[in-house]
Short mmCIF file of C-alpha atoms in Angstrom, two decimals:
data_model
loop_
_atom_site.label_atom_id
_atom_site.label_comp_id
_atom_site.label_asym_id
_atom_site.label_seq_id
_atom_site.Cartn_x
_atom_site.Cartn_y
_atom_site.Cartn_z
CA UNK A 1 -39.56 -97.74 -147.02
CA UNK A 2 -42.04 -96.22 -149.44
CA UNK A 3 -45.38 -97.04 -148.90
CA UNK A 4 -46.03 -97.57 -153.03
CA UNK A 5 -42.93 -99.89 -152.63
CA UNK A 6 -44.22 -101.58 -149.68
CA UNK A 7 -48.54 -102.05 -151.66
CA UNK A 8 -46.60 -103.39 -155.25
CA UNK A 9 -44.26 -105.84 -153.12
CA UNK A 10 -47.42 -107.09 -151.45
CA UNK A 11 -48.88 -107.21 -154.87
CA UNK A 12 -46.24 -108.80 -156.56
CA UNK A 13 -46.12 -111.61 -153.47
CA UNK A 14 -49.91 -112.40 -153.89
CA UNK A 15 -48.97 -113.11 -157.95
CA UNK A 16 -45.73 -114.91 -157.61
CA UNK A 17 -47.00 -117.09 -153.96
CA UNK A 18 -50.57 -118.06 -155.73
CA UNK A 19 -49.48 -120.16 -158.82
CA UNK A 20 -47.50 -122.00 -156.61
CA UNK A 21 -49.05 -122.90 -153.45
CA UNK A 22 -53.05 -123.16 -154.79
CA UNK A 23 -52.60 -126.33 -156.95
CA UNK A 24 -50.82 -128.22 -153.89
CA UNK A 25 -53.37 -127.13 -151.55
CA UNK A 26 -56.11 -127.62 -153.04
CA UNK A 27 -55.90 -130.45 -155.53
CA UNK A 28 -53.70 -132.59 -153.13
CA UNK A 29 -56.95 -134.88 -152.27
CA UNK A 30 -57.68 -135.92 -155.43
CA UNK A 31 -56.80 -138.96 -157.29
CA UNK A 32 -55.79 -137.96 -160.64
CA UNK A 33 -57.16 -140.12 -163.55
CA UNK A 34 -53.96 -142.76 -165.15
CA UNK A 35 -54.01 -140.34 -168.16
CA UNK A 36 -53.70 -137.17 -166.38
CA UNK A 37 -50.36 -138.64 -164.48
CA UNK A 38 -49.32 -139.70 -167.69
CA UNK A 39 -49.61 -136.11 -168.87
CA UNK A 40 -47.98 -134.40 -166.16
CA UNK A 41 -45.18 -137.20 -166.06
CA UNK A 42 -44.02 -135.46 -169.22
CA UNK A 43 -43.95 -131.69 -167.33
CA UNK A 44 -40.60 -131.63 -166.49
CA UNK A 45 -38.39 -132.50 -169.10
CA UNK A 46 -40.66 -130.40 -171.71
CA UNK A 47 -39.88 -127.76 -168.80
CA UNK A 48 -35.90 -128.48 -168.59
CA UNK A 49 -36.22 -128.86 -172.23
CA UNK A 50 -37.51 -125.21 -172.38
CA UNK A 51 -35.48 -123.81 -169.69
CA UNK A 52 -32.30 -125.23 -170.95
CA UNK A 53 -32.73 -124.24 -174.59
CA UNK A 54 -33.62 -120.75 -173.66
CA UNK A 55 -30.50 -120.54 -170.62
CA UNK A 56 -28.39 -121.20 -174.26
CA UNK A 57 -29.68 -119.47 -176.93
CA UNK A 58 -31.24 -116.30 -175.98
CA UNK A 59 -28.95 -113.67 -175.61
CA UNK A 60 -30.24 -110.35 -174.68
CA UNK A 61 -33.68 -111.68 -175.30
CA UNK A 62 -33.17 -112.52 -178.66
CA UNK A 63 -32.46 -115.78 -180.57
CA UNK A 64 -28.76 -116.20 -180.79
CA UNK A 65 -28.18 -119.71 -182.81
CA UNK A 66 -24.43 -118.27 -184.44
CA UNK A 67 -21.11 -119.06 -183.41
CA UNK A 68 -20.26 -115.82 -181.56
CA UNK A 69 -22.99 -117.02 -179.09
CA UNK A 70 -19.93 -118.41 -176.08
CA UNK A 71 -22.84 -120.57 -174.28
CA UNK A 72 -23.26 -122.52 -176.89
CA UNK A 73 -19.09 -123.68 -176.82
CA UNK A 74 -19.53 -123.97 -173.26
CA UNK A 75 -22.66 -126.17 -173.28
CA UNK A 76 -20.88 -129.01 -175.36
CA UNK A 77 -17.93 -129.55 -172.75
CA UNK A 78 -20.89 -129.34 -170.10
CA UNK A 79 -23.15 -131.46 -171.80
CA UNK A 80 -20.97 -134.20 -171.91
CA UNK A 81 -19.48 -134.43 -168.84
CA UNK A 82 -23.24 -134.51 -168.09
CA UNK A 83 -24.08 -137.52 -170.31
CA UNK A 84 -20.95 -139.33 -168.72
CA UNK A 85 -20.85 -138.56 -165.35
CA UNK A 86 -24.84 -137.93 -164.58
CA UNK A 87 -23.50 -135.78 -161.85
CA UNK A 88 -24.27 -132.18 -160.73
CA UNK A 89 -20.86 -130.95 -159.12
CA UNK A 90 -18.75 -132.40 -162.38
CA UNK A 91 -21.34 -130.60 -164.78
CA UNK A 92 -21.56 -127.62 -162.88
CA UNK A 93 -17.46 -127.47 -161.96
CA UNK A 94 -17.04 -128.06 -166.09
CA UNK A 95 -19.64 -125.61 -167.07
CA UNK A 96 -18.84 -122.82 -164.65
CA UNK A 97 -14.67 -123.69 -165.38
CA UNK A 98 -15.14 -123.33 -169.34
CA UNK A 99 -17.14 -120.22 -169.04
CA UNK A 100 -14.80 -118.80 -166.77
CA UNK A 101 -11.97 -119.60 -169.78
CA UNK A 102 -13.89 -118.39 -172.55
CA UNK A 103 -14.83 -114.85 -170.34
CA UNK A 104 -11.24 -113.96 -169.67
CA UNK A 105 -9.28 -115.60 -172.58
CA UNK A 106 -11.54 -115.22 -175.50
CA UNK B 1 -37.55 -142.25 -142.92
CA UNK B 2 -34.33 -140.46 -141.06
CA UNK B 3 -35.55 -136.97 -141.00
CA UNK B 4 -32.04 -135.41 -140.45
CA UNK B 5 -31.06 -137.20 -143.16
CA UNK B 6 -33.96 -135.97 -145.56
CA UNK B 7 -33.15 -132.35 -144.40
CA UNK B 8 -29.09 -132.93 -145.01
CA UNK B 9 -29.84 -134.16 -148.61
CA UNK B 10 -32.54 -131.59 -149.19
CA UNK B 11 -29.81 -128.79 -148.40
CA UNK B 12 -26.99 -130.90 -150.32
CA UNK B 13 -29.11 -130.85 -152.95
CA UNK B 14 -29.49 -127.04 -153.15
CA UNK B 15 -25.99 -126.31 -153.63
CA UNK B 16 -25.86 -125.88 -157.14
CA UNK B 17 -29.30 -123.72 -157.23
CA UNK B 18 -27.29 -121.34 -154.51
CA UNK B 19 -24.07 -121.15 -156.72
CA UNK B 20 -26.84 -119.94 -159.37
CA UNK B 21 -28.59 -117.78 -157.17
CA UNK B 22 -25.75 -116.22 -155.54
CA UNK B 23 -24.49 -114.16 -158.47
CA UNK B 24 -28.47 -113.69 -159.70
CA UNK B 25 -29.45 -112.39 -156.33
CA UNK B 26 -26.49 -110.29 -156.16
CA UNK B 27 -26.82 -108.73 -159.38
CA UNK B 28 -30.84 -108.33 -159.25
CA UNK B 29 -29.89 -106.00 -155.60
CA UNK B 30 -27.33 -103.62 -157.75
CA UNK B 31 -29.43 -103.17 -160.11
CA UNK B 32 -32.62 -102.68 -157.69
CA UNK B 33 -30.28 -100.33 -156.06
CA UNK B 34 -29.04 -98.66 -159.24
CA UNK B 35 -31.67 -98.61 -161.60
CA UNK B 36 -34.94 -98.60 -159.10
CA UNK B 37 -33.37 -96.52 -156.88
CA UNK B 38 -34.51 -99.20 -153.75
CA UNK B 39 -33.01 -99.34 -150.13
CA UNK B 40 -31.80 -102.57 -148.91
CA UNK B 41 -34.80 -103.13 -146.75
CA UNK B 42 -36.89 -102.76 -149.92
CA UNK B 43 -35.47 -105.06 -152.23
CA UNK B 44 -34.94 -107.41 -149.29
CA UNK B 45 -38.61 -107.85 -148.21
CA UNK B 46 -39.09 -108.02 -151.85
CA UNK B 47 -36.97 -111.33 -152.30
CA UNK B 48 -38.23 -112.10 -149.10
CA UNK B 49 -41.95 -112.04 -150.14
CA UNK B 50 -41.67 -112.81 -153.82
CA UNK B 51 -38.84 -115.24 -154.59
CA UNK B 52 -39.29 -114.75 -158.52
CA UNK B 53 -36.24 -114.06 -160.08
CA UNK B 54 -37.85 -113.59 -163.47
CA UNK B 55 -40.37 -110.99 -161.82
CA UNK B 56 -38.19 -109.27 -159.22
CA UNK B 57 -35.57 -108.43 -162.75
CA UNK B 58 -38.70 -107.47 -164.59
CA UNK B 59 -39.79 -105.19 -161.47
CA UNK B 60 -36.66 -103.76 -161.36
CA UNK B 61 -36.57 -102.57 -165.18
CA UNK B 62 -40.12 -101.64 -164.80
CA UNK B 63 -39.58 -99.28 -162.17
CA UNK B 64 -36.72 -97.64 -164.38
CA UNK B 65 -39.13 -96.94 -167.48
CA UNK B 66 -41.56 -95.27 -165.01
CA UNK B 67 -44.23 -98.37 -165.57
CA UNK B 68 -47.96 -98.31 -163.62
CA UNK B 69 -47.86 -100.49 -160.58
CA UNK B 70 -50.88 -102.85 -161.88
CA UNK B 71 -48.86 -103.05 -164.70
CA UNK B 72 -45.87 -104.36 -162.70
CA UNK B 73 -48.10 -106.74 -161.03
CA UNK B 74 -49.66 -107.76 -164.38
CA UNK B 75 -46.36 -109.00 -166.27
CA UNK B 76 -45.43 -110.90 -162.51
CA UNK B 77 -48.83 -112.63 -162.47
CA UNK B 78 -48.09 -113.34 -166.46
CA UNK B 79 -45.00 -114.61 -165.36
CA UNK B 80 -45.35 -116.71 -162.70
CA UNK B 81 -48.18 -118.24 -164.35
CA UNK B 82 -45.69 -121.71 -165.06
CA UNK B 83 -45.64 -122.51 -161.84
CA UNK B 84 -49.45 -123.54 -161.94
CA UNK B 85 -48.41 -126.17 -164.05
CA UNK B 86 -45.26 -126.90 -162.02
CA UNK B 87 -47.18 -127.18 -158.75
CA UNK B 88 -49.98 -129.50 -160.32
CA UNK B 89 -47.28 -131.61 -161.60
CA UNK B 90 -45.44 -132.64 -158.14
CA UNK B 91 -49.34 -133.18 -156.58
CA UNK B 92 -49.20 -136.68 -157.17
CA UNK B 93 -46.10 -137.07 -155.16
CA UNK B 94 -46.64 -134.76 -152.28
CA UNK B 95 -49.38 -137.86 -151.24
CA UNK B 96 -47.91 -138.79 -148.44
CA UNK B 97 -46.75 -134.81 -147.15
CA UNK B 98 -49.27 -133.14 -145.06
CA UNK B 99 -51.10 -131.32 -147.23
CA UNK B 100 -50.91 -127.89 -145.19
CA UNK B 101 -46.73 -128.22 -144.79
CA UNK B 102 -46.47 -129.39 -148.89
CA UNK B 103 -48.63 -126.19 -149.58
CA UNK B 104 -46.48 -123.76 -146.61
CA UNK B 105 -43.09 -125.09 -148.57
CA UNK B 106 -44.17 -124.61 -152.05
CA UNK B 107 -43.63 -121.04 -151.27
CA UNK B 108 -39.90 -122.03 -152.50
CA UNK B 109 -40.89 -123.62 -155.65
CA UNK B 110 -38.64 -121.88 -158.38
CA UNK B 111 -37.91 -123.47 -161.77
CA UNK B 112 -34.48 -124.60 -159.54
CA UNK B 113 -35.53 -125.83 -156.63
CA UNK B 114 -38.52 -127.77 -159.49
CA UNK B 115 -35.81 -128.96 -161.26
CA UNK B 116 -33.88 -130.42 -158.43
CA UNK B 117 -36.77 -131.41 -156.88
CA UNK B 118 -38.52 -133.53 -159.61
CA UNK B 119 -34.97 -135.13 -160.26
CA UNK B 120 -34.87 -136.30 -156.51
CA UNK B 121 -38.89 -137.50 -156.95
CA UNK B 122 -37.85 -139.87 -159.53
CA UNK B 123 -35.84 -142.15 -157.29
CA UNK B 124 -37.28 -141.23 -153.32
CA UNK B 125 -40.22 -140.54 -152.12
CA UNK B 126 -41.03 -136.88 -151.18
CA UNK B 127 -40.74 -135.68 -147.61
CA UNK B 128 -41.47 -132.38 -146.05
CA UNK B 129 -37.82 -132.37 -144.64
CA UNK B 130 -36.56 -132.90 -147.52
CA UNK B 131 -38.78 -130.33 -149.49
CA UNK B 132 -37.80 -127.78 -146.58
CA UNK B 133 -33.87 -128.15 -146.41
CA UNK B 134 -34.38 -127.69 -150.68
CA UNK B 135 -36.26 -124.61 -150.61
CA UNK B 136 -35.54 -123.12 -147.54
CA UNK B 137 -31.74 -123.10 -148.03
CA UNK B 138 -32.50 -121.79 -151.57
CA UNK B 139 -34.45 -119.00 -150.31
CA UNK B 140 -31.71 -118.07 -148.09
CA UNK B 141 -29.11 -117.75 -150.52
CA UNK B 142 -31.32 -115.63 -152.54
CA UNK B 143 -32.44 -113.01 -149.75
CA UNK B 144 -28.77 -112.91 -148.48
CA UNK B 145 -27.35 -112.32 -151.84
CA UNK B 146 -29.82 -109.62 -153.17
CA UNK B 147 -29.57 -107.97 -149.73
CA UNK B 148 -25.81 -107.56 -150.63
CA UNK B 149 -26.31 -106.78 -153.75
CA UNK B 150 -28.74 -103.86 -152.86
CA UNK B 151 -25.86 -103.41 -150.00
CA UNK B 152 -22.99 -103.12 -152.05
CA UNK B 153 -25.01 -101.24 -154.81
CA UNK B 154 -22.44 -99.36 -156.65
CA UNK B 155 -19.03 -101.46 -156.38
CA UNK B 156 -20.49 -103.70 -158.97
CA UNK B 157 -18.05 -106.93 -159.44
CA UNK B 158 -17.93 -108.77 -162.29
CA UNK B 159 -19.53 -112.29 -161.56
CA UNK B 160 -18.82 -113.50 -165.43
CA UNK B 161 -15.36 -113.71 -164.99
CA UNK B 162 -15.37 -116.23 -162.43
CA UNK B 163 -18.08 -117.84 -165.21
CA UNK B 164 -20.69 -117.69 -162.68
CA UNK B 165 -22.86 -116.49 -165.50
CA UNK B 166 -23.15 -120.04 -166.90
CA UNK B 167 -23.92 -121.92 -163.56
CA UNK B 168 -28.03 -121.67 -164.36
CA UNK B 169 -27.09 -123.32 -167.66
CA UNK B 170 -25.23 -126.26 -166.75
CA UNK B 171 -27.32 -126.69 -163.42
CA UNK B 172 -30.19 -126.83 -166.12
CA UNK B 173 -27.92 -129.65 -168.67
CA UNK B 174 -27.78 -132.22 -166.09
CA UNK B 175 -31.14 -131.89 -164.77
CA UNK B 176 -32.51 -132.26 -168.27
CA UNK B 177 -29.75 -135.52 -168.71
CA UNK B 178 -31.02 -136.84 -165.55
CA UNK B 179 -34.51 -136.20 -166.25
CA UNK B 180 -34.34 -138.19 -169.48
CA UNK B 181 -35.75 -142.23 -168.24
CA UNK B 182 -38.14 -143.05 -171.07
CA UNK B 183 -37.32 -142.57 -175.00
CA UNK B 184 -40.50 -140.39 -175.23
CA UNK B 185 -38.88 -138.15 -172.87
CA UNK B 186 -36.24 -137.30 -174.76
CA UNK B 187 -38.46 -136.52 -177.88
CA UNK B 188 -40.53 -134.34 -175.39
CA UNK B 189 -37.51 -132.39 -174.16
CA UNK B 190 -36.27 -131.83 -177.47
CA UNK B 191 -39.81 -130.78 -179.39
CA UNK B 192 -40.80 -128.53 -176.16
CA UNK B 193 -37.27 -126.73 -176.57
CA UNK B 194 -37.87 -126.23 -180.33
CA UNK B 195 -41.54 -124.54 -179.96
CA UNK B 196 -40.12 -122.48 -176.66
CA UNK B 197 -37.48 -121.19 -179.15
CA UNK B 198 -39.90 -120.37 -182.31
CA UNK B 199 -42.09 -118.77 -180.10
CA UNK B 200 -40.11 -116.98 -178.92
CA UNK B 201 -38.15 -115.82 -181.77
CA UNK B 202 -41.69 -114.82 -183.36
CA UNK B 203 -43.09 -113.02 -180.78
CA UNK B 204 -39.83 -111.47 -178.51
CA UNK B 205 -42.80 -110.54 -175.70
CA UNK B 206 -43.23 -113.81 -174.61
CA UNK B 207 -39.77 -114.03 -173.69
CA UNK B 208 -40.37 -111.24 -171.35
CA UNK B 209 -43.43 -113.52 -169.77
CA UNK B 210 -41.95 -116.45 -170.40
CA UNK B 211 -45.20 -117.57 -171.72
CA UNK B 212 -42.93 -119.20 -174.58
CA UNK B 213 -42.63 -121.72 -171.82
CA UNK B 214 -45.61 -122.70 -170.65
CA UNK B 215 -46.87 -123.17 -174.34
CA UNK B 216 -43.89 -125.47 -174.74
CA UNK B 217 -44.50 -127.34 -172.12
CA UNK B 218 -48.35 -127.76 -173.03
CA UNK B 219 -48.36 -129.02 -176.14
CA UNK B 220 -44.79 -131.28 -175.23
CA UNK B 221 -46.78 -132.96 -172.56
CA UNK B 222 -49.69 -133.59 -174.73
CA UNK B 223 -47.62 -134.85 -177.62
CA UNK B 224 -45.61 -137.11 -174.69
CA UNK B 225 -49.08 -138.59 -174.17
CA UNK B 226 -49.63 -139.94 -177.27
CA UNK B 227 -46.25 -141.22 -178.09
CA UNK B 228 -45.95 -145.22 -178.52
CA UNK B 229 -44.60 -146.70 -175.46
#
């Protein structure tokens, strides 16, 4: 193992491990204000919001809102067996099946 | 609280983040092997001691071009940056974890394991058993599968034709379906994905950061806030 491999791994561990594990450690004691909840209550679906709409739409890190784009035919199958079933194995077992289909048939 | 139980359903729970991670963890160790030219030991410890899919890909294609290691470092700290926000947002219900164990296990927090995570928040109470079989088991996956990735190196199989390639995406869907309790939160989901995208279409480098995100997710909060209930 390189030693430059070895220094930017460490580096790259202090960047990625920080983010996460300072907030809970140190701001665990404290009693948010009602607002502030109210604030981060909204985090994660502006998050999934965000993660889902890029997951879809950017193709080789560019926009790709056209027809040619195959995630977005799979997402509609996936979304509503979502909707319906409000269950992770159907959504993922549709979603994964579909683009499967469209990979080798289309 | 049954703490086998809370460690079973953490580790049920992670299922569908492995079937993402398993072809992403595979895939980031060919192409660490391939492109970055690491050994399996390398790009092992570096899933091992990193756990940023976003940043380990990034490291990998920075490597190839030759980049500066500070700069390497730079665009990881750039993009791990969302997880500051992430991590603030499950304080509130880590109250009753011990605070050094809630801090030790958010070494796992990914945007998976926070999606799956969060989900599971809004109907039990957080426990560290839970929290561990959830990130730990994700972690796992990932190591193992970029270790044979980096293994396997040049016999690269094709994960999209067993549509593996879509299992982030839908994992992602009925997160965001489940995630979706209040009106307002729908209206957040939906504005936060529309900046994300128009950021990112105007400015292709924050795609690279992901900083498209973390604006997105700012002012979608904020405007959640002053929504009428």
């Amino acid at each position: 193992m390189s030693r430059e491999m070895v220094l930017l791994i460490i580096g790259m561990s202090v960047v990625s491990l920080a983010p996460r594990m300072l907030p809970i450690g140190t701001l665990s004691r404290l009693e948010f204000p009602e607002r502030l909840q109210e604030w981060l209550s909204y985090i994660p679906a502006a998050v999934l919001g965000s993660l889902l709409a890029m997951s879809i739409l950017i193709r080789d890190k560019a926009l790709a809102i056209n027809i040619s784009n195959q995630y977005i035919w799979a997402f509609i199958p996936t979304f509503v067996v979502a909707v319906f079933t409000r269950n992770l194995f159907y959504t993922l077992a549709v979603g994964i099946g579909c683009m499967a289909l469209i990979n080798n048939f289309l | 609280m049954d703490k086998k139980q809370e460690t079973l359903t953490g580790i049920k729970d992670a299922f569908p983040v492995v079937l993402g991670y398993l072809p992403l963890g595979f895939a980031f160790g060919v192409l660490a092997n391939n492109d970055a030219a690491m050994t399996v030991g390398e790009a092992t410890l570096m899933s091992i001691m990193c756990f940023t899919g976003a940043g380990q890909y990034i490291a990998v294609g920075m490597i190839k071009e030759g980049a500066a290691m500070a700069t390497i470092i730079l665009t990881n700290f750039l993009v791990n940056l969302r997880y500051f926000l992430f991590a603030t947002s499950l304080v509130p219900h880590f109250k009753a974890v011990p605070t050094r164990i809630a801090t030790l296990l958010s070494y796992g927090l990914t945007d998976e394991t926070y999606a799956v995570s969060v989900t599971h928040y809004a109907r039990h109470p957080a426990t560290a058993y839970y929290l561990a079989g959830l990130n730990l088991t994700s972690h796992l996956s990932w190591i193992g599968s970029s270790a044979l990735g980096t293994y396997m190196g040049k016999l690269v199989t094709d994960t999209q034709k067993f549509g593996l390639d879509f299992a982030l995406p839908a994992m992602y869907t009925v997160l965001l379906v489940l995630m979706i309790n209040r009106k307002q939160d729908a209206i957040v989901a939906a504005v936060a994905a529309l900046i994300c995208l128009v950021i990112g279409g105007l400015v292709p480098g924050s795609l690279v950061n992901m900083s498209n995100v973390i604006i997105a997710t700012l002012i979608g909060a904020t405007l959640g806030v002053t929504l009428k209930k």
